Amino acid sequence: MLGFIAFYITFTSFGQEQITEPKECANPSGGISLGGNLVPNPTLACLNNGSTSSKVTISSYSAPGGGMFTPGTVYFIFNYKDSKGVPVFPNTPRFDTTYTQAGTYWIMMKGKVGSKDYIRCQKVEVFSTPQPEIDYNACSANTVVVKILPSANNKLYTIMSINWGDGTTEEFPMASISSTGITATHTYKGAVIQPLIQGIHIRNNSRVCSGTPYPIPVGSANVPKITELTGLNGGAENKITISGGTVGQDYNIEIKPKGGSWGPANLTIKGTATSATANTSITGLNGANEYCFRLQQTGLCATPIYSNEVCTIKPASQILSPTTVKINWSSESPITRYEVPYEETPTGANKNTGYPNPSTATTYTYNLMYCKAKYKFNVIGYVGTGTNRVTIKSPDILVDPLTGGKLPMTSISYISNDVNFIRLTLSTTPQPPKYNIYRAEGNSTNFTLVKSVTTNKWDDYNVEPEKQQYCYKVDYEDECGNVSEQSPPFCSIFLTSKASNTLNWTEFKVSDAANLLLNVKPTQYTVQLLDDKGNIIMPVDKTVNLESNLKNVLDAALNDPNHNGRVTFRILAQQDTQVDIYPIGITDFPFFSYSNTYTFITPAQIFVPSAFTPNGDTNNDVFLAKEKFVSEFNMVIYNRWGQAIFESKDKEIGWDGNENGTPAPPGNYSYKIYGIDNAGQKFEKIGTVILIK
C-alpha cells in the first residue's frame, strides 16, 4: 500500500528573529553599562504541535556581582533585535511571555543599582514541531518503504527518526537530505508493524526538542478517495469529486463501461489535503450507458495503486398514468441507501425527497403528479456511512404526466339503494373534478353513460329497483381532461323469489378498484320482515348465502286471522372491512346496502256452503260466503233460467232464499263471486248451491 503524510503549516517566524546578538546587548548606548544576569526557562523551547505555543518564564535574575537590583527597577523586553533601535522598556514589569512562532529570540533586561542602569541579554530558541512529510508504501506482507520528502518543514529538524516497531530505530540527518528525499526500506521478520516517525531538534549534541511520534498508516495507501460522482447532461457528462492524496500529485482517471474493461480516461486530477476537495468533469460519454471510475497512481514500489471504484446510477422512468410514475435505476456500486429527490420543473416548486422501501431497492413509485405540471427526478445513492460515505447522483430525468395514458382507477364504489332510487357513493383520493357514471340494466353487460357529476354521491331516480337489478361502472377525469380506467361493476341487490317460500337475491360487493380495503370479510345478509308502512318488524334470518327459506315465517303470517295476506321482506347487506385512514391508521369500516322489497301475496280465498235451509230456524238460513285477503267483493245468485235474482257487494250480506220478496222454490241455484284481492288482482268463483226446505 502506498501513502503520503504531510502537514502544511510553516512557521513564519524568521521575520521576527535575530540569530546574532543585537548590538545594544553587547554595547549599550546612552551611558548604560553591561551587567547583571538573567535565566530564562526554558532557553530551548518547543512549540507544541497541537497548541502551537510555548511559555518562557524568567526564573531568576541578579545585579552585577550577584547582588540585587534596586526594587521596582527591573524590566524586560522579550523580543529585542537591532531593528528596534534604542530599547524602550514597558512601564509595567513582566516576567514571562508566550511564543507562538519558531525562531531565535533575545530577551533584554534592564535594572538599576542606585542611580546606575545596567543591561544584559539572553537568547531563547523556539523550535517548531511540524508533522513529518513522507511517502510510504507497504510493498509486500513484510516490507515497508518510507520516503522522507525534502520539504521545508522536514528540514527544520536536525534528524528524522523512524521507529519500525520491532525494536529497530533508524535516524536520518536532515542536513544531508537530497533533492529527491531519503528512502528507507525495512523488512520485518513477520507481519508489518505500524512504524512511527518523529522529527528531533539537536543543539550542542543534545536532543533539545522532539516532535510528536506520528504513526505511518502502512495498512492503507495514501491515494485520493472519490467522494462524489454526479451525472450531468443526461449522463453524457460525469463530475468526479475527490479528497486526499498527495497535494499537487497528478492521479490518472480510469473508466470502465458496464461489462467492459478498465482503460484510461485521458484525464488527471490533482490530490488535495484531506480537508479539501477537487473535481473535474468527464465529457463525451454515451448517456445511455453506465460507467465506473477510479484513480490510479504508480507508487514507490513501482506497483500501481488504485482508489475506490465508483459507478454511475442510470435512472429510467415509466409513466403509468397521468398521476403515477415509476422510477427504476441500476448501479454497479455497492449502494447502502438510496433516496429520490423530485420537484416541479422548471419552477422548482414542491421540492421533496422520496425513499424506496427497502432503502436499497432500485425502484420508487410516485403517484401524486399534477397533470398541469412537469417533474424532474434524480436518484442519489450512498456507499458506506459517516466520513467514509461516497455520494453518487444520477443525471436528472424529466417526466410529463400528459404522456401517461389513462389515469388509474383508485375509487371505492358501492350502492346503498332505497325503494324508489339507487344511491351511488364514490371515494377517490384526491376527489377528481368530474365522475362519469355508466349503467347496465338487468343482466346486461352493455354499460352506457347516464350521468356526469362533480360530487362523490349521486342518486339515480330513473330506475325501477323493484323490477330488476342495475349495475354501474365509473371513471373520472382530471383537470386536463385525462380519463381514468373504468371501475369494476358494482350492482344493486335485486330481491326476488325463485321458488315457493324462498327468497333469492343478488350479491352485494364493494368495488375496490385499487385494493385499498384491508381484511375484507364475507358479506352478511340480514332478511328483514317489514310492515305495511315499511317499518322493520324483526330480522328473520342472517346468512352469507344468497337464498333464504321462509316457509315458517310465511305460514305464521297467513295463519293469522287478522293478516292481510301480504308478507314483505327486504335484505340488509353488510360487508365489514378495514381502511388505512391517515392520520388515524387502520380503522374498521362497514359498508351497508339495502335490496328492493319483495312481497309474498296470498290470492283471495273464498269459502261457500254447498247448501242452505232458509226455514227460519236461525240455523243455516242464509247463503253467506266467507273470504280472506279480499279488498273488493261482489256476489250474484242466478235461478235455473240464468236470471240474476240476488246481488251483494257486502261480504257480510248473503242470500236469504227469496226471489223478488217471495221464497224461492227448493233446488239448485248458480252463483258467481268476483272482485279484487289484496294484491290488486281480479278473482272470480262460480258454483252452485242447493236451497233445501
XYZ file of C-alpha atoms in Angstrom:
693
model
C 0.000 0.000 0.000
C 1.193 3.486 -0.811
C 0.876 6.585 1.316
C 1.880 10.129 1.997
C 1.855 12.178 5.188
C 2.126 15.959 5.024
C 1.319 18.722 7.495
C 1.263 22.003 5.644
C 1.882 24.644 8.282
C 5.200 26.523 8.010
C 6.033 28.748 10.979
C 6.982 32.112 9.503
C 8.947 33.366 12.479
C 12.052 34.407 10.613
C 10.913 37.978 10.115
C 10.843 38.329 13.918
C 14.008 36.527 14.967
C 17.618 37.669 15.049
C 20.187 34.902 15.327
C 23.195 37.066 16.170
C 23.292 39.072 19.390
C 21.857 42.567 18.922
C 24.370 45.426 19.128
C 22.656 47.043 22.094
C 23.117 43.798 24.004
C 26.912 43.966 23.510
C 27.444 47.734 23.565
C 24.591 49.643 25.196
C 24.102 53.257 24.283
C 23.094 56.208 26.420
C 25.603 55.611 29.175
C 24.064 52.289 30.187
C 26.509 49.619 31.304
C 26.561 45.876 30.739
C 25.921 43.939 33.874
C 23.778 41.531 35.774
C 22.424 38.181 34.756
C 19.049 36.549 33.829
C 17.979 32.933 33.445
C 15.028 32.199 31.042
C 13.283 28.878 31.476
C 13.491 27.183 29.084
C 16.197 28.578 26.807
C 15.410 25.914 24.224
C 11.623 25.674 23.854
C 9.290 23.506 21.752
C 6.137 24.708 20.094
C 3.608 22.017 20.849
C 2.130 20.907 17.536
C -1.388 20.978 18.992
C -1.449 24.389 20.659
C 1.443 25.930 18.664
C 2.649 27.948 21.647
C 5.373 27.823 24.280
C 5.653 29.814 27.514
C 9.048 31.143 28.689
C 9.486 32.494 32.237
C 12.374 34.468 33.802
C 13.216 32.017 36.550
C 15.870 34.260 38.158
C 17.908 37.431 37.673
C 20.646 39.328 39.525
C 22.615 42.591 39.541
C 26.372 42.777 38.731
C 28.394 40.741 41.146
C 25.386 38.663 42.066
C 23.739 41.409 44.066
C 20.208 42.745 43.980
C 18.811 45.442 41.742
C 17.000 48.310 43.325
C 13.421 47.023 43.864
C 10.947 48.071 41.209
C 13.581 48.938 38.619
C 13.797 45.638 36.679
C 12.114 45.432 33.256
C 12.278 43.007 30.298
C 11.926 43.177 26.506
C 11.176 39.600 25.291
C 11.904 40.037 21.591
C 14.617 42.604 21.111
C 16.531 42.969 17.836
C 18.593 45.572 16.093
C 15.708 46.833 14.032
C 14.059 48.176 17.175
C 16.834 50.738 17.831
C 17.242 52.220 21.313
C 15.458 49.897 23.780
C 12.104 51.118 25.025
C 11.063 49.168 28.102
C 7.450 48.716 29.226
C 6.114 50.730 32.119
C 4.980 47.610 33.941
C 7.398 44.823 34.781
C 6.594 41.442 33.188
C 8.446 38.185 33.877
C 7.107 35.724 31.231
C 5.880 35.554 27.649
C 4.364 33.045 25.241
C 5.955 32.481 21.845
C 3.725 31.281 19.027
C 6.298 31.128 16.253
C 9.555 29.300 15.936
C 12.752 31.328 15.930
C 15.641 32.840 17.947
C 14.564 35.497 20.440
C 16.702 37.872 22.547
C 15.418 38.840 25.985
C 16.843 42.174 27.209
C 16.824 43.002 30.913
C 17.373 46.495 32.406
C 17.829 47.212 36.125
C 19.224 49.879 38.496
C 21.733 49.730 41.256
C 21.465 53.060 42.925
C 21.296 55.553 40.067
C 23.198 53.436 37.564
C 21.393 51.423 34.777
C 22.586 48.026 33.634
C 21.580 45.886 30.614
C 22.019 42.174 29.968
C 20.614 39.964 27.119
C 19.930 36.248 26.920
C 18.968 34.117 23.914
C 15.957 31.755 23.679
C 15.426 29.356 20.785
C 11.890 28.197 19.976
C 11.558 25.128 17.771
C 8.542 24.171 15.677
C 7.485 20.532 15.551
C 5.536 20.079 12.314
C 4.283 16.694 11.240
C 6.841 14.920 9.042
C 6.049 14.839 5.341
C 6.556 11.437 3.758
C 5.505 8.978 1.110
C 5.102 5.386 2.169
C 4.406 2.028 0.672
C 3.738 -1.455 2.031
C 5.380 -3.299 -0.813
C 4.710 -6.786 0.494
C 3.389 -8.589 3.526
C 6.608 -7.786 5.476
C 8.358 -4.926 3.651
C 7.738 -1.209 4.109
C 9.267 1.668 2.143
C 9.196 5.190 3.622
C 10.376 8.233 1.704
C 11.220 11.355 3.734
C 10.466 14.273 1.453
C 12.852 17.244 1.026
C 10.263 19.688 2.296
C 10.901 22.893 4.235
C 9.081 21.500 7.258
C 11.217 18.358 7.336
C 14.413 20.435 7.047
C 13.529 22.299 10.228
C 14.554 19.186 12.156
C 18.118 18.063 12.789
C 17.314 14.413 12.346
C 14.284 12.317 11.418
C 13.821 9.160 13.453
C 11.791 6.097 12.343
C 10.876 3.554 14.989
C 9.964 0.454 12.977
C 8.078 -1.047 15.905
C 10.116 -4.242 16.123
C 12.921 -2.873 18.320
C 14.721 -1.210 15.423
C 15.107 2.550 15.097
C 16.808 4.430 12.255
C 17.762 8.098 12.244
C 18.421 10.261 9.221
C 20.191 13.668 9.313
C 18.198 16.334 7.528
C 21.268 18.382 6.661
C 22.251 15.779 4.081
C 18.810 15.199 2.541
C 18.933 15.312 -1.270
C 16.506 16.970 -3.636
C 14.741 13.632 -4.087
C 14.461 12.911 -0.383
C 15.601 9.971 1.715
C 14.232 6.462 1.108
C 14.238 3.935 3.930
C 13.296 0.269 3.437
C 12.610 -2.091 6.310
C 11.827 -5.807 6.194
C 10.088 -7.395 9.158
C 10.595 -10.968 10.245
C 6.844 -11.378 10.461
C 3.904 -9.194 9.593
C 4.328 -5.452 9.156
C 4.103 -3.464 12.392
C 2.953 0.115 12.115
C 6.098 2.294 12.363
C 6.369 5.744 13.968
C 8.235 8.762 12.572
C 9.462 11.679 14.677
C 11.434 14.863 13.990
C 14.166 15.791 16.525
C 15.997 19.078 17.153
C 19.606 18.800 18.385
C 21.748 21.588 19.873
C 25.252 21.134 21.229
C 24.939 17.382 20.699
C 21.864 17.280 22.905
C 18.309 16.449 21.908
C 16.538 19.556 22.979
C 13.132 19.193 21.323
C 11.237 16.348 19.655
C 8.104 16.371 17.570
C 5.160 14.106 18.192
C 5.730 10.499 17.055
C 3.315 10.038 14.137
C 2.138 6.610 13.017
C 2.747 5.704 9.405
C -0.514 4.053 8.276
C 1.051 1.406 6.096
C -2.222 -0.517 6.139
C -3.762 1.799 3.539
C -2.476 3.651 0.527
C -2.334 7.397 0.532
C -4.395 7.837 -2.588
C -7.307 10.180 -3.013
C -10.820 8.946 -2.451
C -13.634 9.596 -4.889
C -16.198 11.181 -2.563
C -18.878 12.152 -5.083
C -19.921 11.295 -8.617
C -22.576 13.466 -10.282
C -24.252 12.661 -13.581
C -24.925 15.669 -15.828
C -26.449 16.331 -19.242
C -28.452 13.132 -19.283
C -25.388 11.066 -18.402
C -23.208 12.399 -21.231
C -21.054 14.074 -18.567
C -19.955 12.992 -15.092
C -18.313 15.189 -12.484
C -15.838 13.458 -10.166
C -15.050 14.979 -6.763
C -12.069 13.690 -4.773
C -10.438 14.332 -1.429
C -6.986 13.493 -0.106
C -3.887 12.124 -1.732
C -0.551 13.832 -2.184
C -1.143 17.542 -2.567
C -0.377 18.568 -6.136
C 0.206 14.976 -7.284
C -1.449 14.023 -10.587
C -3.692 10.961 -10.468
C -4.883 9.255 -13.618
C -8.634 8.761 -14.028
C -9.604 5.356 -15.392
C -13.001 4.437 -16.826
C -14.815 1.156 -17.366
C -18.094 0.791 -19.300
C -20.566 -1.659 -17.817
C -19.437 -5.151 -18.774
C -16.175 -3.760 -20.200
C -12.560 -3.369 -19.074
C -10.675 -0.554 -17.385
C -8.954 1.957 -19.604
C -7.567 5.493 -19.396
C -9.975 8.417 -19.486
C -7.037 10.594 -20.660
C -7.672 12.907 -17.761
C -5.839 13.575 -14.487
C -6.792 15.197 -11.216
C -4.518 16.568 -8.521
C -4.506 15.339 -4.946
C -5.647 17.601 -2.129
C -5.350 17.868 1.605
C -7.793 15.554 3.371
C -9.876 18.563 4.417
C -10.167 19.865 0.857
C -11.736 18.624 -2.363
C -11.022 18.833 -6.068
C -13.225 17.978 -9.014
C -13.167 17.569 -12.747
C -15.681 16.529 -15.399
C -15.511 13.751 -17.945
C -17.452 14.640 -21.080
C -18.337 12.937 -24.335
C -19.929 9.888 -22.695
C -22.886 7.923 -24.011
C -25.794 8.874 -21.759
C -27.454 5.509 -22.397
C -24.545 3.601 -20.847
C -23.334 3.006 -17.290
C -19.723 3.650 -16.274
C -17.369 3.068 -13.356
C -14.444 5.338 -12.443
C -11.298 5.039 -10.324
C -7.992 6.847 -9.779
C -4.603 5.257 -10.478
C -1.022 6.077 -9.478
C 2.282 4.189 -9.544
C 3.882 4.289 -6.095
C 7.314 3.736 -4.510
C 7.248 0.021 -5.236
C 6.584 0.580 -8.953
C 3.230 -1.127 -8.408
C 0.032 0.694 -9.408
C -2.282 1.688 -6.628
C -5.974 2.407 -7.086
C -8.611 4.486 -5.385
C -12.112 3.254 -4.618
C -14.291 2.437 -7.607
C -17.473 4.475 -8.044
C -20.145 3.698 -10.640
C -22.876 5.806 -12.168
C -26.577 5.469 -11.420
C -28.626 5.155 -14.579
C -32.322 6.059 -13.999
C -35.318 5.484 -16.243
C -38.965 6.453 -15.872
C -42.121 4.513 -16.657
C -45.186 6.749 -16.686
C -48.012 4.503 -15.514
C -50.688 7.176 -15.636
C -51.051 10.971 -15.527
C -50.708 10.731 -11.734
C -48.192 7.918 -11.330
C -44.610 7.416 -12.463
C -42.278 4.567 -11.611
C -38.573 5.410 -11.413
C -36.184 2.486 -11.975
C -32.404 2.541 -11.858
C -29.289 0.405 -11.601
C -25.714 0.850 -10.404
C -22.622 -1.320 -10.177
C -21.626 0.305 -6.862
C -22.488 -1.432 -3.544
C -25.133 1.121 -2.552
C -26.207 1.079 1.103
C -29.073 3.590 0.797
C -30.985 5.398 -1.953
C -33.176 8.482 -1.996
C -35.136 10.073 -4.847
C -35.343 13.900 -4.897
C -38.022 15.407 -7.142
C -39.557 18.785 -7.903
C -41.782 20.511 -10.410
C -39.851 21.868 -13.356
C -38.850 24.462 -14.337
C -40.252 26.276 -11.283
C -38.632 24.056 -8.647
C -41.922 24.047 -6.726
C -42.961 21.332 -4.261
C -39.425 20.081 -3.788
C -39.342 16.819 -1.870
C -37.491 13.551 -1.481
C -38.868 10.031 -1.698
C -37.315 6.938 -0.162
C -37.573 3.462 -1.702
C -38.574 0.630 0.592
C -36.321 -1.067 1.481
C -33.652 1.622 1.279
C -31.564 -0.455 -1.146
C -34.473 -1.084 -3.540
C -33.909 0.172 -7.087
C -37.429 1.378 -7.798
C -39.650 4.173 -6.480
C -43.253 4.962 -7.403
C -44.668 8.482 -7.112
C -48.457 8.709 -7.509
C -49.297 12.342 -6.783
C -48.351 14.032 -10.041
C -50.474 17.004 -11.062
C -51.420 16.902 -14.728
C -50.619 20.573 -15.384
C -47.038 20.302 -14.075
C -43.890 18.574 -15.290
C -41.459 16.890 -12.929
C -37.720 16.424 -12.526
C -36.444 13.318 -10.741
C -32.984 12.080 -9.921
C -31.568 9.327 -7.751
C -28.921 9.667 -5.032
C -27.095 6.600 -3.761
C -24.768 6.348 -0.768
C -21.906 3.905 -0.359
C -20.801 3.483 3.247
C -21.607 5.785 6.145
C -20.107 8.646 8.143
C -16.792 10.072 6.992
C -16.334 7.122 4.631
C -19.570 7.822 2.768
C -19.474 8.212 -1.021
C -22.322 10.044 -2.745
C -23.475 9.141 -6.256
C -26.001 11.372 -8.031
C -27.747 10.329 -11.204
C -28.494 12.737 -14.043
C -31.953 14.320 -13.987
C -34.842 12.747 -15.838
C -37.914 14.750 -16.874
C -41.460 13.402 -16.619
C -44.551 14.788 -18.360
C -47.789 13.416 -16.824
C -49.739 14.081 -20.033
C -47.920 11.204 -21.745
C -49.230 8.746 -19.171
C -52.366 7.441 -20.907
C -55.337 6.586 -18.709
C -55.478 7.506 -15.067
C -55.513 4.562 -12.663
C -58.876 3.675 -11.193
C -58.451 4.185 -7.449
C -62.085 4.531 -6.376
C -64.020 2.591 -3.803
C -67.591 2.495 -5.120
C -70.761 0.967 -3.738
C -74.556 1.205 -3.800
C -76.927 1.883 -0.927
C -80.307 1.926 -2.676
C -83.744 2.815 -1.375
C -87.189 1.828 -2.593
C -87.513 4.393 -5.355
C -83.911 5.276 -6.235
C -80.357 3.957 -6.167
C -77.656 5.913 -4.334
C -74.060 5.676 -5.565
C -71.153 6.563 -3.274
C -67.737 7.063 -4.882
C -64.491 7.572 -2.972
C -61.338 8.715 -4.754
C -58.342 10.454 -3.153
C -57.972 13.216 -4.068
C -61.511 13.792 -5.323
C -61.424 14.467 -9.069
C -63.233 17.354 -10.762
C -65.605 15.011 -12.589
C -67.052 11.487 -12.425
C -68.697 9.707 -15.378
C -71.313 7.115 -14.407
C -72.300 4.202 -16.657
C -75.315 1.906 -16.117
C -76.445 -1.502 -17.314
C -79.916 -2.944 -16.625
C -80.881 -6.467 -15.682
C -78.228 -8.967 -16.660
C -76.926 -6.804 -19.472
C -73.227 -6.033 -19.832
C -73.955 -3.064 -22.074
C -72.962 -0.085 -19.922
C -73.998 3.313 -21.241
C -73.202 6.771 -19.897
C -76.095 8.053 -17.811
C -74.624 10.946 -15.830
C -71.512 13.065 -15.225
C -71.283 14.524 -11.721
C -68.883 16.709 -9.747
C -69.619 15.181 -6.350
C -68.930 11.748 -4.926
C -72.606 10.884 -4.331
C -75.395 10.570 -6.872
C -78.999 9.350 -6.602
C -80.373 7.590 -9.683
C -84.141 8.084 -9.791
C -84.556 6.864 -13.347
C -84.731 3.247 -12.213
C -87.264 0.655 -11.038
C -85.400 -1.239 -8.313
C -88.448 -3.470 -7.628
C -88.370 -4.870 -11.165
C -84.713 -5.552 -11.991
C -81.094 -5.250 -10.982
C -78.918 -2.304 -12.006
C -75.131 -2.353 -12.330
C -72.808 0.617 -12.623
C -69.242 1.476 -13.585
C -67.466 4.796 -13.087
C -64.449 6.592 -14.408
C -63.167 10.066 -13.588
C -61.417 12.962 -15.294
C -58.681 15.257 -14.053
C -58.304 18.973 -14.739
C -56.519 18.257 -18.005
C -59.276 16.016 -19.350
C -57.383 12.764 -18.781
C -59.831 9.917 -18.245
C -59.247 7.056 -15.845
C -59.765 3.376 -16.385
C -63.286 2.214 -15.628
C -64.023 0.687 -12.280
C -65.188 -2.897 -11.919
C -69.006 -3.125 -11.923
C -70.933 -2.679 -8.681
C -74.593 -3.616 -8.565
C -77.806 -3.145 -6.648
C -79.155 -6.052 -4.619
C -82.155 -7.416 -6.503
C -84.509 -9.428 -4.296
C -86.945 -11.931 -5.810
C -88.311 -15.433 -5.276
C -87.402 -18.360 -7.496
C -89.375 -20.974 -5.589
C -92.274 -21.211 -3.175
C -91.475 -19.891 0.300
C -87.945 -18.908 -0.813
C -86.206 -15.554 -1.205
C -83.286 -15.121 -3.601
C -81.088 -12.093 -4.109
C -78.015 -10.925 -5.986
C -74.603 -10.385 -4.398
C -73.524 -7.165 -2.702
C -69.869 -6.332 -3.236
C -67.905 -3.106 -2.817
C -65.914 -2.137 -5.901
C -62.378 -1.764 -4.572
C -60.543 -0.755 -7.740
C -57.162 -0.138 -6.114
C -57.161 -2.775 -3.350
C -57.491 -0.080 -0.710
C -59.584 -2.203 1.625
C -57.973 -4.489 4.203
C -59.236 -7.677 5.853
C -62.423 -7.807 3.765
C -64.940 -10.169 5.398
C -67.683 -12.165 3.612
C -70.868 -10.153 3.190
C -73.521 -10.804 5.827
C -77.160 -10.669 4.663
C -79.999 -9.979 7.100
C -83.553 -10.831 5.971
C -85.863 -8.205 7.419
C -89.648 -8.567 7.805
C -91.461 -5.266 7.166
C -94.926 -3.984 7.988
C -97.240 -2.251 5.503
C -95.502 1.081 6.124
C -92.010 -0.274 5.509
C -91.019 -0.421 9.152
C -88.918 -3.328 10.342
C -90.937 -5.824 12.342
C -87.992 -8.085 13.016
C -84.999 -9.748 11.364
C -85.920 -13.316 10.460
C -82.650 -14.694 9.087
C -78.942 -13.886 8.857
C -76.771 -15.648 6.308
C -73.788 -15.368 3.977
C -75.749 -17.199 1.276
C -77.891 -15.641 -1.452
C -81.052 -17.543 -0.531
C -83.359 -17.986 2.455
C -86.294 -20.372 3.012
C -89.068 -18.563 4.875
C -91.866 -21.146 4.963
C -92.289 -20.953 8.723
C -92.459 -17.164 8.651
C -94.956 -17.167 5.803
C -97.142 -19.854 7.360
C -97.261 -17.979 10.648
C -98.337 -14.801 8.879
C -101.006 -16.440 6.725
C -102.485 -18.343 9.644
C -103.024 -15.086 11.472
C -106.781 -14.310 11.032
C -106.015 -10.602 11.114
C -103.332 -10.773 8.447
C -103.980 -9.175 5.073
C -102.190 -11.800 3.013
C -99.196 -9.580 2.186
C -95.787 -10.523 3.682
C -92.981 -8.108 2.747
C -89.231 -8.678 3.094
C -86.044 -6.702 2.469
C -82.341 -7.633 2.568
C -79.759 -5.624 4.514
C -76.216 -6.393 3.316
C -73.143 -5.573 5.389
C -69.545 -6.039 4.248
C -67.012 -5.481 7.043
C -63.555 -4.213 6.062
C -60.707 -2.113 7.352
C -59.296 1.041 5.771
C -55.959 2.713 6.415
C -57.073 6.297 7.072
C -54.358 8.934 7.521
C -53.535 10.013 10.221
C -55.841 7.749 12.247
C -54.402 4.481 10.952
C -56.146 1.198 10.233
C -59.837 1.572 11.125
C -62.837 -0.771 10.971
C -65.164 0.318 8.172
C -68.500 -1.454 7.437
C -70.348 -0.928 4.131
C -74.182 -1.243 4.067
C -76.774 -1.564 1.348
C -80.487 -2.472 1.094
C -82.253 -4.524 -1.527
C -85.623 -3.743 -3.023
C -88.618 -5.115 -1.116
C -90.344 -8.308 -2.117
C -93.913 -9.183 -1.040
C -95.445 -12.635 -0.908
C -99.178 -12.205 -1.668
C -101.796 -14.883 -0.910
C -104.645 -14.916 -3.521
C -108.204 -14.306 -2.382
C -109.634 -17.268 -0.509
C -113.462 -17.833 -0.833
C -115.366 -20.388 1.286
C -119.066 -21.100 0.479
C -121.525 -23.812 1.730
C -122.895 -26.363 -0.712
C -126.479 -25.968 0.629
C -128.571 -23.873 2.995
C -132.030 -24.119 4.636
C -133.931 -20.795 4.833
C -136.648 -22.154 7.136
C -136.429 -19.578 9.892
C -134.809 -21.828 12.484
C -131.750 -19.460 12.561
C -129.547 -22.334 11.539
C -128.032 -22.027 8.084
C -130.840 -19.713 6.967
C -128.594 -17.515 4.731
C -126.230 -18.391 1.887
C -123.160 -16.399 3.011
C -119.607 -16.512 1.516
C -116.617 -16.368 3.834
C -113.400 -14.802 2.445
C -109.782 -13.911 3.232
C -107.437 -11.452 1.551
C -110.206 -9.702 -0.411
C -110.330 -5.945 -0.882
C -113.386 -5.715 -3.242
C -116.329 -8.206 -3.118
C -119.292 -8.963 -5.380
C -121.772 -11.900 -5.254
C -124.599 -12.671 -7.762
C -127.237 -15.514 -7.473
C -128.880 -16.946 -10.657
C -132.096 -19.009 -10.997
C -132.369 -22.056 -13.166
C -133.064 -19.834 -16.191
C -129.884 -17.806 -15.637
C -131.630 -14.764 -14.341
C -129.913 -12.764 -11.569
C -132.196 -12.887 -8.564
C -129.783 -11.576 -5.854
C -126.672 -9.334 -5.790
C -124.493 -8.079 -2.925
C -121.344 -6.008 -2.681
C -121.054 -6.523 1.038
C -119.337 -9.729 2.088
C -121.352 -9.597 5.315
C -124.737 -9.706 3.480
C -125.804 -13.076 1.994
C -128.887 -14.527 0.075
C -131.851 -15.333 2.308
C -133.540 -17.661 -0.257
C -136.145 -15.168 -1.515
C -136.762 -14.215 -5.128
C -138.452 -10.842 -5.583
C -139.577 -10.951 -1.957
C -141.119 -14.433 -2.265
C -139.487 -17.615 -1.037
C -137.727 -19.311 -3.920
C -138.600 -22.942 -4.648
C -136.093 -25.546 -3.485
C -133.420 -26.698 -5.962
C -130.059 -25.811 -7.440
C -129.055 -22.193 -7.887
C -125.868 -20.800 -9.525
C -123.625 -18.151 -8.018
C -120.698 -16.013 -9.125
C -118.421 -14.363 -6.607
C -115.816 -11.956 -8.002
C -113.742 -8.897 -7.045
C -110.165 -7.781 -6.356
C -107.744 -9.379 -3.916
C -105.205 -7.606 -1.683
C -102.642 -7.773 -4.437
C -104.957 -5.791 -6.732
C -105.657 -8.811 -8.902
C -109.153 -9.820 -10.054
C -110.628 -13.065 -8.872
C -113.813 -14.998 -9.683
C -115.506 -18.051 -8.203
C -118.520 -19.768 -9.909
C -120.533 -22.635 -8.430
C -123.949 -23.946 -7.336
C -125.732 -24.088 -4.036
C -128.784 -26.232 -3.091
C -131.725 -24.498 -1.460
C -133.438 -27.001 0.878
C -136.827 -26.662 2.556
